[in-house]
Short mmCIF file of N, CA and C in Angstrom, two decimals:
data_model
loop_
_atom_site.label_atom_id
_atom_site.label_comp_id
_atom_site.label_asym_id
_atom_site.label_seq_id
_atom_site.Cartn_x
_atom_site.Cartn_y
_atom_site.Cartn_z
N MET A 745 79.79 97.55 76.92
CA MET A 745 79.90 98.47 78.03
C MET A 745 79.54 97.79 79.35
N HIS A 746 78.75 96.73 79.29
CA HIS A 746 78.37 96.02 80.51
C HIS A 746 79.60 95.42 81.19
N GLU A 747 80.49 94.84 80.40
CA GLU A 747 81.72 94.26 80.96
C GLU A 747 82.61 95.34 81.56
N ALA A 748 82.73 96.46 80.87
CA ALA A 748 83.53 97.58 81.39
C ALA A 748 82.95 98.09 82.70
N SER A 749 81.63 98.19 82.79
CA SER A 749 81.00 98.65 84.03
C SER A 749 81.25 97.66 85.17
N ALA A 750 81.18 96.38 84.87
CA ALA A 750 81.46 95.37 85.90
C ALA A 750 82.90 95.50 86.39
N LEU A 751 83.84 95.75 85.48
CA LEU A 751 85.24 95.92 85.86
C LEU A 751 85.43 97.20 86.69
N LEU A 752 84.69 98.24 86.36
CA LEU A 752 84.77 99.47 87.16
C LEU A 752 84.27 99.22 88.58
N TRP A 753 83.18 98.48 88.72
CA TRP A 753 82.70 98.15 90.06
C TRP A 753 83.72 97.31 90.82
N GLU A 754 84.33 96.36 90.13
CA GLU A 754 85.36 95.52 90.77
C GLU A 754 86.55 96.37 91.22
N GLU A 755 86.94 97.31 90.38
CA GLU A 755 88.06 98.19 90.72
C GLU A 755 87.71 99.05 91.93
N ARG A 756 86.49 99.56 91.98
CA ARG A 756 86.07 100.36 93.13
C ARG A 756 86.06 99.52 94.40
N GLU A 757 85.60 98.29 94.30
CA GLU A 757 85.58 97.39 95.47
C GLU A 757 87.01 97.11 95.94
N LEU A 758 87.91 96.86 95.02
CA LEU A 758 89.31 96.60 95.38
C LEU A 758 89.95 97.84 96.02
N LEU A 759 89.61 99.01 95.54
CA LEU A 759 90.12 100.23 96.17
C LEU A 759 89.61 100.37 97.60
N ASP A 760 88.36 99.99 97.83
CA ASP A 760 87.83 99.99 99.20
C ASP A 760 88.59 99.01 100.08
N VAL A 761 88.88 97.83 99.54
CA VAL A 761 89.65 96.83 100.29
C VAL A 761 91.05 97.37 100.58
N LEU A 762 91.67 98.01 99.59
CA LEU A 762 92.99 98.59 99.79
C LEU A 762 92.96 99.65 100.89
N LEU A 763 91.95 100.49 100.86
CA LEU A 763 91.81 101.51 101.89
C LEU A 763 91.67 100.87 103.27
N PHE A 764 90.86 99.83 103.37
CA PHE A 764 90.70 99.10 104.63
C PHE A 764 92.04 98.54 105.10
N LYS A 765 92.78 97.90 104.21
CA LYS A 765 94.07 97.30 104.58
C LYS A 765 95.06 98.38 105.04
N LEU A 766 95.07 99.51 104.34
CA LEU A 766 95.98 100.60 104.72
C LEU A 766 95.59 101.19 106.08
N GLU A 767 94.30 101.30 106.34
CA GLU A 767 93.87 101.82 107.64
C GLU A 767 94.20 100.83 108.76
N ALA A 768 94.08 99.53 108.49
CA ALA A 768 94.48 98.53 109.48
C ALA A 768 95.98 98.63 109.76
N GLU A 769 96.76 98.81 108.70
CA GLU A 769 98.20 98.99 108.83
C GLU A 769 98.49 100.23 109.67
N GLN A 770 97.74 101.29 109.43
CA GLN A 770 97.93 102.54 110.18
C GLN A 770 97.62 102.34 111.67
N MET A 771 96.58 101.59 111.97
CA MET A 771 96.25 101.33 113.38
C MET A 771 97.39 100.58 114.08
N MET A 772 97.98 99.62 113.37
CA MET A 772 99.11 98.90 113.95
C MET A 772 100.28 99.83 114.20
N LEU A 773 100.55 100.69 113.24
CA LEU A 773 101.67 101.62 113.38
C LEU A 773 101.46 102.60 114.53
N THR A 774 100.26 103.15 114.64
CA THR A 774 100.01 104.14 115.70
C THR A 774 99.99 103.48 117.08
N ALA A 775 99.60 102.20 117.13
CA ALA A 775 99.58 101.49 118.41
C ALA A 775 100.97 100.96 118.77
N GLY A 776 101.89 101.02 117.83
CA GLY A 776 103.23 100.49 118.09
C GLY A 776 103.26 98.97 118.06
N ASN A 777 102.22 98.36 117.53
CA ASN A 777 102.13 96.91 117.46
C ASN A 777 102.59 96.47 116.07
N THR A 778 103.81 96.00 115.99
CA THR A 778 104.38 95.65 114.69
C THR A 778 104.37 94.14 114.41
N ARG A 779 103.77 93.38 115.31
CA ARG A 779 103.78 91.92 115.15
C ARG A 779 103.22 91.51 113.80
N TRP A 780 102.10 92.09 113.38
CA TRP A 780 101.43 91.69 112.14
C TRP A 780 101.67 92.67 111.00
N LEU A 781 102.58 93.60 111.18
CA LEU A 781 102.81 94.62 110.17
C LEU A 781 103.29 94.04 108.84
N ASN A 782 104.15 93.05 108.90
CA ASN A 782 104.65 92.43 107.67
C ASN A 782 103.50 91.78 106.90
N ARG A 783 102.62 91.09 107.62
CA ARG A 783 101.48 90.46 106.96
C ARG A 783 100.56 91.52 106.36
N ALA A 784 100.31 92.59 107.09
CA ALA A 784 99.46 93.66 106.58
C ALA A 784 100.05 94.26 105.31
N THR A 785 101.36 94.44 105.29
CA THR A 785 102.04 94.98 104.12
C THR A 785 101.92 94.02 102.93
N GLN A 786 102.03 92.73 103.20
CA GLN A 786 101.87 91.74 102.13
C GLN A 786 100.45 91.75 101.57
N GLU A 787 99.46 91.93 102.45
CA GLU A 787 98.08 91.99 102.00
C GLU A 787 97.83 93.24 101.15
N VAL A 788 98.43 94.35 101.52
CA VAL A 788 98.32 95.57 100.72
C VAL A 788 98.91 95.31 99.33
N ALA A 789 100.05 94.67 99.27
CA ALA A 789 100.69 94.38 97.98
C ALA A 789 99.83 93.44 97.14
N ALA A 790 99.17 92.48 97.78
CA ALA A 790 98.32 91.54 97.04
C ALA A 790 97.12 92.27 96.43
N VAL A 791 96.52 93.18 97.18
CA VAL A 791 95.39 93.96 96.66
C VAL A 791 95.87 94.85 95.51
N GLN A 792 97.04 95.44 95.65
CA GLN A 792 97.58 96.29 94.59
C GLN A 792 97.80 95.48 93.31
N GLU A 793 98.25 94.25 93.45
CA GLU A 793 98.46 93.39 92.28
C GLU A 793 97.13 93.10 91.59
N ARG A 794 96.10 92.78 92.38
CA ARG A 794 94.77 92.54 91.81
C ARG A 794 94.24 93.80 91.14
N LEU A 795 94.46 94.95 91.77
CA LEU A 795 94.03 96.23 91.18
C LEU A 795 94.70 96.46 89.83
N SER A 796 95.96 96.12 89.75
CA SER A 796 96.70 96.29 88.50
C SER A 796 96.09 95.45 87.38
N ARG A 797 95.77 94.19 87.69
CA ARG A 797 95.18 93.31 86.68
C ARG A 797 93.80 93.80 86.24
N VAL A 798 92.98 94.21 87.21
CA VAL A 798 91.64 94.70 86.89
C VAL A 798 91.73 96.01 86.11
N GLY A 799 92.66 96.87 86.49
CA GLY A 799 92.84 98.14 85.77
C GLY A 799 93.23 97.93 84.33
N LEU A 800 94.08 96.94 84.08
CA LEU A 800 94.47 96.63 82.70
C LEU A 800 93.28 96.11 81.90
N ALA A 801 92.52 95.20 82.50
CA ALA A 801 91.33 94.67 81.82
C ALA A 801 90.32 95.78 81.55
N ARG A 802 90.15 96.68 82.51
CA ARG A 802 89.23 97.81 82.34
C ARG A 802 89.68 98.70 81.19
N ALA A 803 90.98 98.99 81.13
CA ALA A 803 91.51 99.85 80.06
C ALA A 803 91.25 99.23 78.69
N VAL A 804 91.43 97.92 78.59
CA VAL A 804 91.18 97.24 77.31
C VAL A 804 89.71 97.35 76.94
N GLU A 805 88.83 97.09 77.91
CA GLU A 805 87.39 97.17 77.64
C GLU A 805 86.97 98.59 77.25
N LEU A 806 87.48 99.58 77.98
CA LEU A 806 87.10 100.95 77.70
C LEU A 806 87.65 101.44 76.36
N ASN A 807 88.79 100.92 75.92
CA ASN A 807 89.29 101.26 74.59
C ASN A 807 88.34 100.74 73.51
N GLY A 808 87.78 99.56 73.75
CA GLY A 808 86.78 99.02 72.82
C GLY A 808 85.53 99.89 72.80
N VAL A 809 85.10 100.33 73.98
CA VAL A 809 83.93 101.21 74.08
C VAL A 809 84.22 102.54 73.38
N ALA A 810 85.42 103.07 73.59
CA ALA A 810 85.80 104.34 72.96
C ALA A 810 85.72 104.23 71.44
N ALA A 811 86.19 103.13 70.90
CA ALA A 811 86.13 102.93 69.45
C ALA A 811 84.68 102.85 68.98
N GLU A 812 83.86 102.16 69.74
CA GLU A 812 82.44 102.01 69.40
C GLU A 812 81.70 103.35 69.46
N TRP A 813 82.09 104.21 70.40
CA TRP A 813 81.40 105.48 70.60
C TRP A 813 82.12 106.65 69.89
N ASN A 814 83.10 106.36 69.07
CA ASN A 814 83.87 107.38 68.36
C ASN A 814 84.55 108.37 69.30
N ALA A 815 85.04 107.87 70.40
CA ALA A 815 85.82 108.67 71.35
C ALA A 815 87.29 108.38 71.11
N PRO A 816 88.17 109.28 71.51
CA PRO A 816 89.60 109.02 71.31
C PRO A 816 90.07 107.77 72.08
N GLU A 817 91.03 107.08 71.50
CA GLU A 817 91.60 105.91 72.18
C GLU A 817 92.26 106.38 73.47
N GLY A 818 92.07 105.64 74.54
CA GLY A 818 92.64 105.99 75.83
C GLY A 818 91.85 107.07 76.56
N ALA A 819 90.64 107.35 76.10
CA ALA A 819 89.81 108.37 76.74
C ALA A 819 89.52 107.99 78.18
N GLY A 820 89.51 108.99 79.05
CA GLY A 820 89.17 108.76 80.44
C GLY A 820 87.67 108.60 80.62
N LEU A 821 87.27 108.29 81.83
CA LEU A 821 85.85 108.04 82.09
C LEU A 821 84.98 109.26 81.79
N ARG A 822 85.44 110.42 82.18
CA ARG A 822 84.63 111.63 81.94
C ARG A 822 84.52 111.93 80.44
N GLU A 823 85.60 111.73 79.73
CA GLU A 823 85.57 111.96 78.29
C GLU A 823 84.67 110.93 77.60
N LEU A 824 84.72 109.69 78.07
CA LEU A 824 83.82 108.68 77.51
C LEU A 824 82.37 109.03 77.82
N ALA A 825 82.12 109.55 79.01
CA ALA A 825 80.76 109.94 79.38
C ALA A 825 80.23 110.99 78.42
N GLU A 826 81.08 111.89 77.97
CA GLU A 826 80.67 112.92 77.02
C GLU A 826 80.31 112.33 75.65
N HIS A 827 80.94 111.21 75.30
CA HIS A 827 80.70 110.56 74.01
C HIS A 827 79.64 109.46 74.10
N ALA A 828 79.10 109.24 75.28
CA ALA A 828 78.14 108.15 75.47
C ALA A 828 76.86 108.42 74.67
N PRO A 829 76.27 107.37 74.14
CA PRO A 829 75.00 107.55 73.45
C PRO A 829 73.90 107.90 74.46
N ASP A 830 72.78 108.31 73.95
CA ASP A 830 71.66 108.62 74.84
C ASP A 830 71.33 107.41 75.71
N GLY A 831 71.03 107.66 76.95
CA GLY A 831 70.73 106.60 77.89
C GLY A 831 71.53 106.79 79.17
N PRO A 832 71.63 105.76 79.97
CA PRO A 832 72.22 105.90 81.30
C PRO A 832 73.75 105.87 81.35
N TRP A 833 74.41 105.45 80.27
CA TRP A 833 75.86 105.21 80.37
C TRP A 833 76.67 106.45 80.70
N GLY A 834 76.29 107.57 80.18
CA GLY A 834 77.03 108.80 80.49
C GLY A 834 77.00 109.10 81.98
N GLU A 835 75.84 108.97 82.60
CA GLU A 835 75.70 109.20 84.03
C GLU A 835 76.42 108.14 84.85
N ILE A 836 76.36 106.91 84.39
CA ILE A 836 77.05 105.81 85.10
C ILE A 836 78.55 106.04 85.08
N LEU A 837 79.10 106.41 83.92
CA LEU A 837 80.54 106.65 83.82
C LEU A 837 80.97 107.85 84.67
N THR A 838 80.16 108.90 84.69
CA THR A 838 80.47 110.06 85.52
C THR A 838 80.48 109.67 87.00
N SER A 839 79.52 108.84 87.40
CA SER A 839 79.45 108.37 88.78
C SER A 839 80.68 107.52 89.14
N HIS A 840 81.07 106.64 88.22
CA HIS A 840 82.27 105.82 88.46
C HIS A 840 83.51 106.71 88.59
N ALA A 841 83.63 107.70 87.73
CA ALA A 841 84.79 108.60 87.77
C ALA A 841 84.86 109.32 89.11
N ALA A 842 83.73 109.82 89.59
CA ALA A 842 83.71 110.53 90.88
C ALA A 842 84.03 109.58 92.03
N GLY A 843 83.44 108.39 92.01
CA GLY A 843 83.70 107.41 93.07
C GLY A 843 85.15 106.96 93.12
N LEU A 844 85.70 106.68 91.95
CA LEU A 844 87.11 106.27 91.89
C LEU A 844 88.03 107.38 92.37
N ALA A 845 87.77 108.60 91.93
CA ALA A 845 88.62 109.73 92.33
C ALA A 845 88.58 109.95 93.84
N ALA A 846 87.41 109.85 94.44
CA ALA A 846 87.28 110.05 95.89
C ALA A 846 88.04 108.98 96.66
N THR A 847 87.88 107.73 96.25
CA THR A 847 88.56 106.64 96.97
C THR A 847 90.06 106.69 96.77
N VAL A 848 90.51 106.99 95.56
CA VAL A 848 91.95 107.11 95.30
C VAL A 848 92.54 108.21 96.16
N SER A 849 91.83 109.32 96.32
CA SER A 849 92.31 110.41 97.16
C SER A 849 92.46 109.95 98.61
N GLU A 850 91.48 109.20 99.12
CA GLU A 850 91.58 108.68 100.49
C GLU A 850 92.75 107.71 100.63
N VAL A 851 92.92 106.85 99.65
CA VAL A 851 94.04 105.88 99.67
C VAL A 851 95.37 106.62 99.73
N GLU A 852 95.51 107.65 98.91
CA GLU A 852 96.76 108.42 98.89
C GLU A 852 97.02 109.10 100.23
N GLN A 853 95.98 109.62 100.87
CA GLN A 853 96.14 110.27 102.18
C GLN A 853 96.59 109.28 103.24
N VAL A 854 95.94 108.11 103.29
CA VAL A 854 96.30 107.12 104.30
C VAL A 854 97.69 106.56 104.03
N ARG A 855 98.00 106.31 102.76
CA ARG A 855 99.34 105.80 102.41
C ARG A 855 100.41 106.80 102.81
N SER A 856 100.17 108.07 102.57
CA SER A 856 101.12 109.12 102.94
C SER A 856 101.30 109.17 104.46
N ALA A 857 100.20 109.09 105.19
CA ALA A 857 100.29 109.09 106.66
C ALA A 857 101.06 107.86 107.15
N ASN A 858 100.83 106.72 106.54
CA ASN A 858 101.55 105.50 106.94
C ASN A 858 103.05 105.63 106.68
N GLU A 859 103.40 106.19 105.53
CA GLU A 859 104.82 106.39 105.22
C GLU A 859 105.46 107.33 106.24
N HIS A 860 104.73 108.35 106.64
CA HIS A 860 105.23 109.28 107.66
C HIS A 860 105.44 108.54 109.00
N LEU A 861 104.49 107.71 109.38
CA LEU A 861 104.62 106.94 110.63
C LEU A 861 105.80 105.98 110.56
N ILE A 862 105.97 105.33 109.43
CA ILE A 862 107.08 104.38 109.27
C ILE A 862 108.41 105.10 109.33
N ARG A 863 108.51 106.25 108.65
CA ARG A 863 109.77 107.02 108.70
C ARG A 863 110.07 107.46 110.13
N GLY A 864 109.04 107.89 110.85
CA GLY A 864 109.24 108.30 112.24
C GLY A 864 109.69 107.15 113.12
N ALA A 865 109.10 105.98 112.92
CA ALA A 865 109.49 104.79 113.70
C ALA A 865 110.92 104.38 113.36
N LEU A 866 111.27 104.45 112.09
CA LEU A 866 112.63 104.11 111.67
C LEU A 866 113.64 105.08 112.28
N ARG A 867 113.32 106.36 112.24
CA ARG A 867 114.21 107.37 112.82
C ARG A 867 114.38 107.15 114.32
N ALA A 868 113.29 106.85 115.02
CA ALA A 868 113.37 106.61 116.47
C ALA A 868 114.21 105.37 116.76
N THR A 869 114.04 104.33 115.94
CA THR A 869 114.83 103.11 116.12
C THR A 869 116.31 103.38 115.89
N GLN A 870 116.62 104.13 114.84
CA GLN A 870 118.02 104.45 114.55
C GLN A 870 118.63 105.27 115.68
N GLU A 871 117.88 106.22 116.22
CA GLU A 871 118.39 107.03 117.32
C GLU A 871 118.62 106.19 118.56
N THR A 872 117.70 105.27 118.84
CA THR A 872 117.85 104.39 119.99
C THR A 872 119.08 103.51 119.83
N LEU A 873 119.27 102.97 118.64
CA LEU A 873 120.44 102.12 118.39
C LEU A 873 121.73 102.93 118.50
N ALA A 874 121.72 104.15 117.99
CA ALA A 874 122.91 104.99 118.07
C ALA A 874 123.24 105.31 119.52
N ASP A 875 122.22 105.63 120.31
CA ASP A 875 122.44 105.92 121.73
C ASP A 875 122.96 104.71 122.48
N SER A 876 122.40 103.54 122.19
CA SER A 876 122.82 102.35 122.92
C SER A 876 124.21 101.90 122.54
N SER A 877 124.61 102.13 121.29
CA SER A 877 125.94 101.68 120.88
C SER A 877 127.04 102.57 121.44
N THR A 878 126.71 103.81 121.77
CA THR A 878 127.74 104.69 122.32
C THR A 878 127.75 104.68 123.83
N SER A 879 126.64 104.26 124.45
CA SER A 879 126.59 104.34 125.90
C SER A 879 126.87 103.01 126.58
N THR A 880 126.82 101.92 125.86
CA THR A 880 127.09 100.62 126.50
C THR A 880 128.52 100.22 126.23
N SER A 881 128.99 99.37 127.05
CA SER A 881 130.33 98.84 126.84
C SER A 881 130.24 97.34 126.76
N THR A 882 131.22 96.75 126.12
CA THR A 882 131.27 95.30 126.01
C THR A 882 132.47 94.81 126.81
N TYR A 883 132.50 93.53 127.05
CA TYR A 883 133.61 92.93 127.79
C TYR A 883 134.52 92.19 126.83
N ASN A 884 135.82 92.31 127.08
CA ASN A 884 136.76 91.56 126.26
C ASN A 884 136.99 90.19 126.89
N ALA A 885 137.92 89.41 126.33
CA ALA A 885 138.17 88.05 126.81
C ALA A 885 138.68 88.02 128.24
N ARG A 886 139.28 89.10 128.73
CA ARG A 886 139.80 89.15 130.10
C ARG A 886 138.74 89.62 131.10
N GLY A 887 137.51 89.93 130.61
CA GLY A 887 136.47 90.39 131.51
C GLY A 887 136.53 91.87 131.81
N VAL A 888 137.30 92.62 131.03
CA VAL A 888 137.43 94.06 131.20
C VAL A 888 136.55 94.75 130.15
N THR A 889 135.94 95.86 130.55
CA THR A 889 135.06 96.55 129.59
C THR A 889 135.88 97.26 128.52
N ASP A 890 135.31 97.26 127.32
CA ASP A 890 135.90 97.96 126.18
C ASP A 890 135.19 99.29 126.01
N GLN A 891 135.34 100.20 126.91
CA GLN A 891 134.68 101.48 126.78
C GLN A 891 135.38 102.31 125.72
N GLY A 892 134.58 103.12 125.06
CA GLY A 892 135.17 104.03 124.08
C GLY A 892 135.19 103.49 122.67
N ARG A 893 134.97 102.20 122.49
CA ARG A 893 134.98 101.67 121.13
C ARG A 893 133.68 101.99 120.39
N GLY A 894 132.58 102.10 121.12
CA GLY A 894 131.33 102.52 120.52
C GLY A 894 130.62 101.49 119.67
N VAL A 895 131.16 100.27 119.56
CA VAL A 895 130.51 99.26 118.75
C VAL A 895 130.47 97.97 119.54
N ALA A 896 129.29 97.43 119.69
CA ALA A 896 129.16 96.14 120.37
C ALA A 896 129.52 95.04 119.41
N ARG A 897 130.21 94.01 119.91
CA ARG A 897 130.60 92.89 119.07
C ARG A 897 130.13 91.60 119.71
N LEU A 898 129.85 90.63 118.87
CA LEU A 898 129.43 89.34 119.38
C LEU A 898 130.64 88.51 119.83
N ILE A 899 131.76 88.68 119.15
CA ILE A 899 132.96 87.89 119.46
C ILE A 899 134.12 88.86 119.64
N ASP A 900 134.83 88.69 120.73
CA ASP A 900 136.00 89.53 120.96
C ASP A 900 137.13 89.12 120.03
N LYS A 901 137.94 90.07 119.60
CA LYS A 901 139.08 89.76 118.75
C LYS A 901 140.18 89.09 119.54
N GLU A 902 140.31 89.49 120.80
CA GLU A 902 141.38 88.92 121.62
C GLU A 902 140.86 87.68 122.35
N MET A 903 141.60 86.62 122.32
CA MET A 903 141.24 85.42 123.06
C MET A 903 142.42 84.82 123.69
#
């Protein structure tokens, strides 16, 4: 159980790091500063990958604990806490379950807000591009504007 507890602490720490990265991403989005957004997104993905590996290791460890404590295979933290022998483990597992649930809830809220901000920015960009493509004109090879075509081109067809 000591190894499982260490993995639970590591998972909680990684969730805190993920929350921090998502909040940093959110600050960039709300400020309209997209210079480092790609890097922030890559860092979020890296933390998620580490979380996945730690979560798998935790699940394996907790399955071993469940077998030792005569709990069902795949039991959650609260269910394992109910099967814990006398001593501190039941309380420790309950505390981990509450801490993980609270942080996961915060992560989901910030992630949802970020997705909303990204969709809004994308929609604004698409509207700006649509407006600019219909309101600007390009010049053909003779130096005359091509009004009404609605699409800017890098190379004129006529030469």
